Amino acid sequence: MEAGPRPPDLVSAPGAAPPALSRPLLGLGRPELEQWAEGQGQPAFRGRQLHEWLYAKGARSLEQITVLPKAWRQQLAAQPPQGAADWLGRSRELHRSIARDGTTKLLLATHDGLSLETVGIPAEGRLTVCLSSQVGCPMACSFCATGKGGLQRSLAVHEIVDQVLSVREVMGERPSHVVFMGMGEPLLNSEAVLDAIACLCTDLGMAQRQITVSTVGVPKTLPTLAERALERLGRAQFTLAVSLHAPDQRLREQLIPTAHAYPLEALLADCRRYVAITGRRLSFEYILLGGLNDQPQHAEALARLIRGFQSHVNLIPYNPIAEEEFQRPSPEAVAAFRRQLQSRHIAVSVRASRGLDADAACGQLRRRLEGEGGKGVITTRSRSHSSP
């Protein structure tokens, strides 16, 4: 079932001046673009042309869409929408960092002078895009660079979809998977995230099963997310990844300060309600911090905690950041942790560490460049990475 229509927030009449939109065009579907074009006295096929140039061709400005009448383009350029520098709503690239393994991190500028990160991760015939849902993050996880600066604002739909188009443009291939694991807490911006998922599926041809939404947990949001996904998308087929990072409440509060308001028992109860509503298996994420939560007793406690769930555990070896003293776990500790979970018949995988030399962990590149006062478009490459 296709995602439902997205309301374009039109305020116009046929033949009137360009309507005031509460958002730019990126993120609108073909029916909404047709309606918008007709609202300006243009034929519906102009909306279809806009759709093709936005999503298939990745246009960055109206001037590039030469199939549109020049007078109309000039009229639109003179009256941009709210929340964007122009009607298309594309971001500006500030920095590109490319690791030896091809992992590519982009630092993108918003219309209001903020910056956000997105990452393209190539591997074995697939390209995964790691998306940000907010500028900064309010969750203040102690091991995460993004949380050090707090939250500046949530991203609009066009700013989320633009990340996928930007990675596609830079890396020269169509993304196969999307994970909401970048800057921000997706469940604190769930409506924009669901609208972005609808756009990725309907307008960019992705399947929901190729999309993962990650959360550290926000009280009372998981059942609501499930219900809204069914309303908005027709079904909830994307993967929900719940970041536990600790097998007990005390340690979890040490790592995730906001967890004091959301006891593990309540979080897991909401997880069960989510599964009951959607029928989908959960993924549990667990960052491994050397000497802190990576010991056999932690693995055993985690196995007991999630007993009864039809789930998958994704182990994430820590990516060090300069401001913290956390250590990356040894390969032996990672392997032992995995074996312990497998011995309890738990499906488990270890996330491959990609882009360690490209500041690819969440928030690292943005914090480093802001600390250096970096401005302008810069590309950095690992010395052993050859240019395409």
Short mmCIF file of C-alpha atoms in Angstrom, two decimals:
data_model
loop_
_atom_site.label_atom_id
_atom_site.label_comp_id
_atom_site.label_asym_id
_atom_site.label_seq_id
_atom_site.Cartn_x
_atom_site.Cartn_y
_atom_site.Cartn_z
CA MET A 1 0.00 0.00 0.00
CA GLU A 2 1.34 3.40 -0.94
CA ALA A 3 1.79 6.15 1.58
CA GLY A 4 -1.11 8.54 1.93
CA PRO A 5 -1.07 11.99 0.31
CA ARG A 6 0.96 14.73 1.93
CA PRO A 7 -0.96 18.00 2.39
CA PRO A 8 0.92 20.70 0.47
CA ASP A 9 -0.34 23.59 2.64
CA LEU A 10 -1.44 25.62 -0.36
CA VAL A 11 -2.81 29.14 0.03
CA SER A 12 -3.63 30.32 -3.47
CA ALA A 13 -6.22 30.65 -6.20
CA PRO A 14 -5.86 30.03 -9.93
CA GLY A 15 -3.93 32.84 -11.56
CA ALA A 16 -2.81 34.31 -8.24
CA ALA A 17 0.75 35.13 -7.20
CA PRO A 18 2.85 32.23 -5.94
CA PRO A 19 1.17 30.82 -2.83
CA ALA A 20 2.77 30.97 0.58
CA LEU A 21 3.91 27.45 1.45
CA SER A 22 4.88 26.45 4.95
CA ARG A 23 7.50 24.25 3.28
CA PRO A 24 9.40 24.08 -0.01
CA LEU A 25 8.57 21.65 -2.80
CA LEU A 26 11.04 18.89 -1.91
CA GLY A 27 9.12 16.29 0.04
CA LEU A 28 5.85 16.79 -1.82
CA GLY A 29 4.56 13.95 -3.99
CA ARG A 30 3.34 14.03 -7.57
CA PRO A 31 -0.36 14.69 -6.74
CA GLU A 32 0.56 17.55 -4.41
CA LEU A 33 2.91 19.09 -6.97
CA GLU A 34 0.21 18.85 -9.63
CA GLN A 35 -2.26 20.54 -7.29
CA TRP A 36 0.28 23.24 -6.46
CA ALA A 37 0.99 23.93 -10.14
CA GLU A 38 -2.71 24.15 -10.95
CA GLY A 39 -3.19 26.53 -8.03
CA GLN A 40 -0.89 28.95 -9.85
CA GLY A 41 -2.71 28.69 -13.13
CA GLN A 42 -0.25 26.20 -14.60
CA PRO A 43 -1.31 22.90 -16.16
CA ALA A 44 -1.01 19.80 -13.99
CA PHE A 45 1.81 18.41 -16.12
CA ARG A 46 4.07 21.18 -14.75
CA GLY A 47 3.76 19.45 -11.39
CA ARG A 48 4.80 16.18 -13.00
CA GLN A 49 7.80 17.92 -14.53
CA LEU A 50 8.75 19.32 -11.14
CA HIS A 51 8.47 15.85 -9.65
CA GLU A 52 10.80 14.36 -12.26
CA TRP A 53 13.40 17.09 -11.84
CA LEU A 54 13.25 17.00 -8.05
CA TYR A 55 13.53 13.26 -7.52
CA ALA A 56 14.82 11.58 -10.69
CA LYS A 57 17.23 14.31 -11.80
CA GLY A 58 18.06 15.86 -8.44
CA ALA A 59 17.77 19.49 -9.53
CA ARG A 60 19.29 21.99 -7.14
CA SER A 61 17.60 25.16 -8.39
CA LEU A 62 14.60 26.22 -10.43
CA GLU A 63 16.96 27.68 -13.01
CA GLN A 64 18.08 24.14 -13.83
CA ILE A 65 14.50 23.10 -14.64
CA THR A 66 14.47 24.66 -18.08
CA VAL A 67 11.31 22.81 -19.13
CA LEU A 68 9.37 25.24 -16.92
CA PRO A 69 8.41 28.62 -18.39
CA LYS A 70 11.11 31.18 -17.69
CA ALA A 71 8.60 33.80 -16.54
CA TRP A 72 7.17 31.39 -13.98
CA ARG A 73 10.63 30.48 -12.72
CA GLN A 74 11.47 34.16 -12.29
CA GLN A 75 8.20 34.79 -10.47
CA LEU A 76 8.90 31.94 -8.07
CA ALA A 77 12.49 33.02 -7.49
CA ALA A 78 11.30 36.46 -6.44
CA GLN A 79 9.07 35.03 -3.72
CA PRO A 80 10.71 32.05 -1.94
CA PRO A 81 8.76 29.94 0.56
CA GLN A 82 9.05 29.90 4.29
CA GLY A 83 11.74 27.69 5.78
CA ALA A 84 14.08 27.52 2.80
CA ALA A 85 16.30 29.70 0.64
CA ASP A 86 14.41 28.72 -2.51
CA TRP A 87 11.50 26.62 -3.73
CA LEU A 88 13.39 23.37 -4.13
CA GLY A 89 14.73 23.36 -0.58
CA ARG A 90 18.10 21.80 -1.37
CA SER A 91 20.96 22.22 1.10
CA ARG A 92 24.45 23.55 0.46
CA GLU A 93 27.47 21.31 0.97
CA LEU A 94 30.05 22.70 3.39
CA HIS A 95 32.45 19.81 3.75
CA ARG A 96 33.05 16.34 2.37
CA SER A 97 35.17 13.79 4.22
CA ILE A 98 36.03 10.50 2.51
CA ALA A 99 37.53 7.53 4.34
CA ARG A 100 39.76 4.82 2.90
CA ASP A 101 36.83 2.41 2.74
CA GLY A 102 34.74 4.88 0.73
CA THR A 103 32.53 5.99 3.61
CA THR A 104 31.62 9.59 2.80
CA LYS A 105 30.42 12.11 5.36
CA LEU A 106 28.79 15.33 4.20
CA LEU A 107 28.36 18.45 6.29
CA LEU A 108 25.36 20.32 4.89
CA ALA A 109 24.25 23.90 5.54
CA THR A 110 20.63 24.76 6.26
CA HIS A 111 18.94 27.95 5.06
CA ASP A 112 19.24 29.50 8.54
CA GLY A 113 22.98 28.98 8.92
CA LEU A 114 23.01 25.72 10.87
CA SER A 115 24.80 22.54 9.82
CA LEU A 116 23.93 18.86 9.83
CA GLU A 117 25.66 15.62 8.96
CA THR A 118 24.77 12.73 6.71
CA VAL A 119 26.88 9.71 5.79
CA GLY A 120 27.01 7.44 2.76
CA ILE A 121 28.27 3.95 3.59
CA PRO A 122 29.09 1.68 0.62
CA ALA A 123 29.41 -2.06 1.20
CA GLU A 124 29.08 -5.15 -0.99
CA GLY A 125 26.76 -3.82 -3.65
CA ARG A 126 24.70 -1.62 -1.37
CA LEU A 127 24.76 2.02 -0.31
CA THR A 128 23.35 2.95 3.08
CA VAL A 129 22.60 6.57 3.97
CA CYS A 130 22.71 7.53 7.63
CA LEU A 131 20.22 10.36 8.13
CA SER A 132 19.95 13.11 10.73
CA SER A 133 16.52 14.06 12.04
CA GLN A 134 17.56 17.09 14.12
CA VAL A 135 20.34 19.67 14.31
CA GLY A 136 22.01 18.57 17.50
CA CYS A 137 20.30 16.31 20.01
CA PRO A 138 18.69 16.78 23.44
CA MET A 139 19.33 13.24 24.69
CA ALA A 140 22.92 14.00 25.85
CA CYS A 141 24.23 10.44 25.54
CA SER A 142 27.63 10.51 27.23
CA PHE A 143 29.42 8.66 24.42
CA CYS A 144 27.97 10.73 21.54
CA ALA A 145 29.53 13.85 20.02
CA THR A 146 26.20 15.24 18.80
CA GLY A 147 24.71 15.50 22.28
CA LYS A 148 27.57 17.67 23.53
CA GLY A 149 26.10 20.77 21.90
CA GLY A 150 22.45 20.17 22.76
CA LEU A 151 19.51 20.59 20.41
CA GLN A 152 19.21 23.53 18.04
CA ARG A 153 16.07 22.48 16.17
CA SER A 154 14.32 19.64 14.41
CA LEU A 155 14.70 19.17 10.67
CA ALA A 156 11.88 19.71 8.21
CA VAL A 157 10.88 17.00 5.73
CA HIS A 158 12.79 18.59 2.84
CA GLU A 159 15.97 18.75 4.94
CA ILE A 160 15.74 15.02 5.64
CA VAL A 161 14.98 13.97 2.06
CA ASP A 162 17.72 16.27 0.78
CA GLN A 163 20.32 14.20 2.62
CA VAL A 164 19.47 11.16 0.50
CA LEU A 165 19.63 13.20 -2.71
CA SER A 166 22.94 14.78 -1.65
CA VAL A 167 24.57 11.41 -0.95
CA ARG A 168 23.23 10.03 -4.24
CA GLU A 169 24.69 13.02 -6.10
CA VAL A 170 28.10 12.84 -4.44
CA MET A 171 28.53 9.06 -4.55
CA GLY A 172 27.01 8.57 -7.99
CA GLU A 173 24.68 5.72 -7.13
CA ARG A 174 21.18 5.15 -5.85
CA PRO A 175 21.01 4.49 -2.09
CA SER A 176 19.65 1.05 -1.28
CA HIS A 177 19.08 1.52 2.46
CA VAL A 178 18.40 4.37 4.87
CA VAL A 179 18.98 4.46 8.62
CA PHE A 180 17.81 7.26 10.91
CA MET A 181 20.91 6.97 13.09
CA GLY A 182 22.53 10.36 12.54
CA MET A 183 22.12 13.53 14.55
CA GLY A 184 19.02 13.81 16.72
CA GLU A 185 16.32 11.65 18.27
CA PRO A 186 13.87 10.64 15.51
CA LEU A 187 10.96 10.11 17.90
CA LEU A 188 11.16 13.77 18.92
CA ASN A 189 10.55 14.64 15.26
CA SER A 190 8.38 11.70 14.35
CA GLU A 191 5.90 13.45 12.04
CA ALA A 192 8.68 14.79 9.80
CA VAL A 193 10.42 11.40 9.91
CA LEU A 194 7.23 9.59 8.84
CA ASP A 195 6.62 12.13 6.07
CA ALA A 196 10.21 11.64 4.90
CA ILE A 197 9.74 7.86 4.88
CA ALA A 198 6.59 8.33 2.80
CA CYS A 199 8.55 10.44 0.31
CA LEU A 200 11.47 8.01 0.15
CA CYS A 201 9.10 5.14 -0.62
CA THR A 202 6.61 6.85 -2.93
CA ASP A 203 8.86 9.32 -4.75
CA LEU A 204 12.32 7.73 -4.62
CA GLY A 205 11.22 4.12 -4.96
CA MET A 206 12.56 2.70 -1.72
CA ALA A 207 10.83 -0.03 0.27
CA GLN A 208 9.98 0.42 3.92
CA ARG A 209 11.96 -2.72 4.74
CA GLN A 210 15.07 -0.88 3.54
CA ILE A 211 14.56 1.79 6.22
CA THR A 212 15.52 1.71 9.91
CA VAL A 213 14.47 4.21 12.58
CA SER A 214 16.67 4.24 15.68
CA THR A 215 15.68 5.61 19.09
CA VAL A 216 17.11 5.66 22.61
CA GLY A 217 13.54 5.80 23.83
CA VAL A 218 11.17 8.68 24.55
CA PRO A 219 8.37 7.99 27.06
CA LYS A 220 4.97 7.12 25.56
CA THR A 221 6.09 7.54 21.94
CA LEU A 222 6.52 3.98 20.67
CA PRO A 223 2.83 2.98 20.60
CA THR A 224 1.98 6.36 19.09
CA LEU A 225 4.67 5.89 16.43
CA ALA A 226 3.18 2.51 15.54
CA GLU A 227 -0.33 3.93 15.22
CA ARG A 228 0.79 6.99 13.25
CA ALA A 229 2.87 4.83 10.92
CA LEU A 230 -0.18 2.73 10.11
CA GLU A 231 -2.22 5.88 9.46
CA ARG A 232 0.46 7.70 7.50
CA LEU A 233 2.15 4.86 5.61
CA GLY A 234 -0.60 2.27 5.42
CA ARG A 235 1.61 -0.20 7.25
CA ALA A 236 4.68 -0.08 9.47
CA GLN A 237 7.24 -2.18 7.63
CA PHE A 238 10.36 -0.19 8.53
CA THR A 239 12.67 -1.57 11.22
CA LEU A 240 12.55 0.00 14.67
CA ALA A 241 15.95 -0.14 16.38
CA VAL A 242 15.84 0.53 20.13
CA SER A 243 19.17 1.64 21.59
CA LEU A 244 19.60 -0.06 24.97
CA HIS A 245 23.39 0.29 25.46
CA ALA A 246 23.15 -1.17 28.97
CA PRO A 247 21.49 -4.21 30.55
CA ASP A 248 20.37 -2.43 33.74
CA GLN A 249 18.82 0.90 34.70
CA ARG A 250 21.76 2.22 36.75
CA LEU A 251 24.32 1.84 33.97
CA ARG A 252 21.85 3.04 31.35
CA GLU A 253 21.27 6.29 33.25
CA GLN A 254 25.04 6.74 33.46
CA LEU A 255 25.31 6.50 29.67
CA ILE A 256 21.98 8.14 28.76
CA PRO A 257 21.03 10.81 31.34
CA THR A 258 17.47 11.14 30.01
CA ALA A 259 16.87 7.46 30.80
CA HIS A 260 16.05 8.40 34.40
CA ALA A 261 12.60 9.43 33.13
CA TYR A 262 12.09 6.16 31.23
CA PRO A 263 12.85 3.03 33.28
CA LEU A 264 13.86 -0.03 31.30
CA GLU A 265 10.72 -1.85 32.41
CA ALA A 266 8.54 0.90 30.91
CA LEU A 267 10.63 1.04 27.73
CA LEU A 268 10.35 -2.70 27.18
CA ALA A 269 6.62 -2.62 27.91
CA ASP A 270 6.23 0.01 25.18
CA CYS A 271 8.36 -2.15 22.88
CA ARG A 272 5.91 -5.00 23.39
CA ARG A 273 3.00 -2.71 22.56
CA TYR A 274 4.80 -1.57 19.40
CA VAL A 275 5.30 -5.18 18.31
CA ALA A 276 1.66 -6.01 19.06
CA ILE A 277 0.47 -3.11 16.87
CA THR A 278 2.87 -3.56 13.95
CA GLY A 279 3.68 -7.27 13.99
CA ARG A 280 7.31 -6.37 13.29
CA ARG A 281 10.41 -7.79 14.91
CA LEU A 282 12.50 -5.29 16.87
CA SER A 283 16.19 -4.61 16.65
CA PHE A 284 18.06 -3.80 19.86
CA GLU A 285 21.24 -1.74 19.58
CA TYR A 286 24.04 -2.01 22.11
CA ILE A 287 27.17 0.13 21.96
CA LEU A 288 30.18 -1.71 23.37
CA LEU A 289 32.40 0.47 25.58
CA GLY A 290 35.70 -1.09 26.56
CA GLY A 291 35.71 -2.23 30.20
CA LEU A 292 32.37 -0.60 30.98
CA ASN A 293 29.54 -2.65 29.45
CA ASP A 294 31.34 -5.26 27.35
CA GLN A 295 31.98 -8.01 29.90
CA PRO A 296 30.40 -11.49 30.01
CA GLN A 297 28.13 -10.54 32.92
CA HIS A 298 26.74 -7.67 30.84
CA ALA A 299 25.99 -10.03 27.96
CA GLU A 300 24.24 -12.44 30.31
CA ALA A 301 22.17 -9.62 31.84
CA LEU A 302 21.22 -8.36 28.38
CA ALA A 303 20.08 -11.83 27.36
CA ARG A 304 17.84 -12.01 30.42
CA LEU A 305 16.49 -8.50 29.79
CA ILE A 306 15.24 -9.17 26.26
CA ARG A 307 14.16 -12.77 26.81
CA GLY A 308 10.82 -13.38 25.12
CA PHE A 309 11.28 -10.79 22.39
CA GLN A 310 11.46 -11.83 18.76
CA SER A 311 14.39 -9.55 18.11
CA HIS A 312 17.86 -9.03 16.76
CA VAL A 313 20.77 -7.48 18.66
CA ASN A 314 23.17 -5.20 16.81
CA LEU A 315 26.46 -4.76 18.67
CA ILE A 316 28.26 -1.48 17.93
CA PRO A 317 31.94 -1.17 18.89
CA TYR A 318 32.50 2.37 20.15
CA ASN A 319 33.98 5.01 17.83
CA PRO A 320 36.23 7.16 20.07
CA ILE A 321 35.69 10.94 20.27
CA ALA A 322 38.25 13.40 21.56
CA GLU A 323 36.17 14.79 24.44
CA GLU A 324 35.53 11.47 26.18
CA GLU A 325 37.61 8.85 27.94
CA PHE A 326 35.56 5.87 26.77
CA GLN A 327 37.60 3.14 25.14
CA ARG A 328 36.95 1.05 22.07
CA PRO A 329 36.42 -2.60 23.10
CA SER A 330 38.99 -5.18 22.15
CA PRO A 331 38.15 -7.56 19.29
CA GLU A 332 38.30 -10.40 21.82
CA ALA A 333 35.71 -8.73 24.07
CA VAL A 334 33.40 -8.12 21.11
CA ALA A 335 33.68 -11.74 19.98
CA ALA A 336 33.08 -13.07 23.51
CA PHE A 337 30.02 -10.84 23.97
CA ARG A 338 28.59 -12.07 20.69
CA ARG A 339 29.20 -15.72 21.58
CA GLN A 340 27.50 -15.25 24.95
CA LEU A 341 24.34 -13.92 23.30
CA GLN A 342 24.39 -16.64 20.66
CA SER A 343 24.63 -19.26 23.39
CA ARG A 344 21.30 -17.90 24.65
CA HIS A 345 19.79 -18.33 21.15
CA ILE A 346 19.68 -14.59 20.44
CA ALA A 347 20.18 -13.38 16.87
CA VAL A 348 23.14 -11.03 16.97
CA SER A 349 25.45 -9.19 14.58
CA VAL A 350 28.38 -6.81 14.97
CA ARG A 351 28.26 -3.58 13.04
CA ALA A 352 31.34 -3.16 10.89
CA SER A 353 33.27 -0.06 11.91
CA ARG A 354 33.25 2.17 8.85
CA GLY A 355 34.85 5.54 8.28
CA LEU A 356 36.97 5.68 11.42
CA ASP A 357 39.33 8.05 9.61
CA ALA A 358 36.48 10.26 8.33
CA ASP A 359 34.98 11.36 11.65
CA ALA A 360 32.05 9.12 10.73
CA ALA A 361 30.64 8.68 14.22
CA CYS A 362 27.60 10.81 14.88
CA GLY A 363 28.45 14.50 15.29
CA GLN A 364 32.23 14.19 15.11
CA LEU A 365 32.86 16.06 11.86
CA ARG A 366 30.47 18.88 12.74
CA ARG A 367 32.06 19.45 16.16
CA ARG A 368 35.59 19.33 14.78
CA LEU A 369 34.94 21.84 12.01
CA GLU A 370 32.98 24.18 14.27
CA GLY A 371 35.85 24.03 16.74
CA GLU A 372 38.26 25.00 13.98
CA GLY A 373 35.93 27.73 12.74
CA GLY A 374 35.82 25.99 9.36
CA LYS A 375 33.86 27.69 6.61
CA GLY A 376 33.39 27.05 2.93
CA VAL A 377 33.41 23.86 0.89
CA ILE A 378 36.29 21.54 1.76
CA THR A 379 36.99 17.97 0.73
CA THR A 380 39.29 15.78 2.82
CA ARG A 381 40.42 12.31 1.85
CA SER A 382 42.43 9.63 3.52
CA ARG A 383 45.80 9.49 1.83
CA SER A 384 45.32 5.93 0.65
CA HIS A 385 41.90 6.67 -0.85
CA SER A 386 42.09 7.18 -4.58
CA SER A 387 39.91 9.69 -6.34
CA PRO A 388 37.03 8.32 -8.41
#
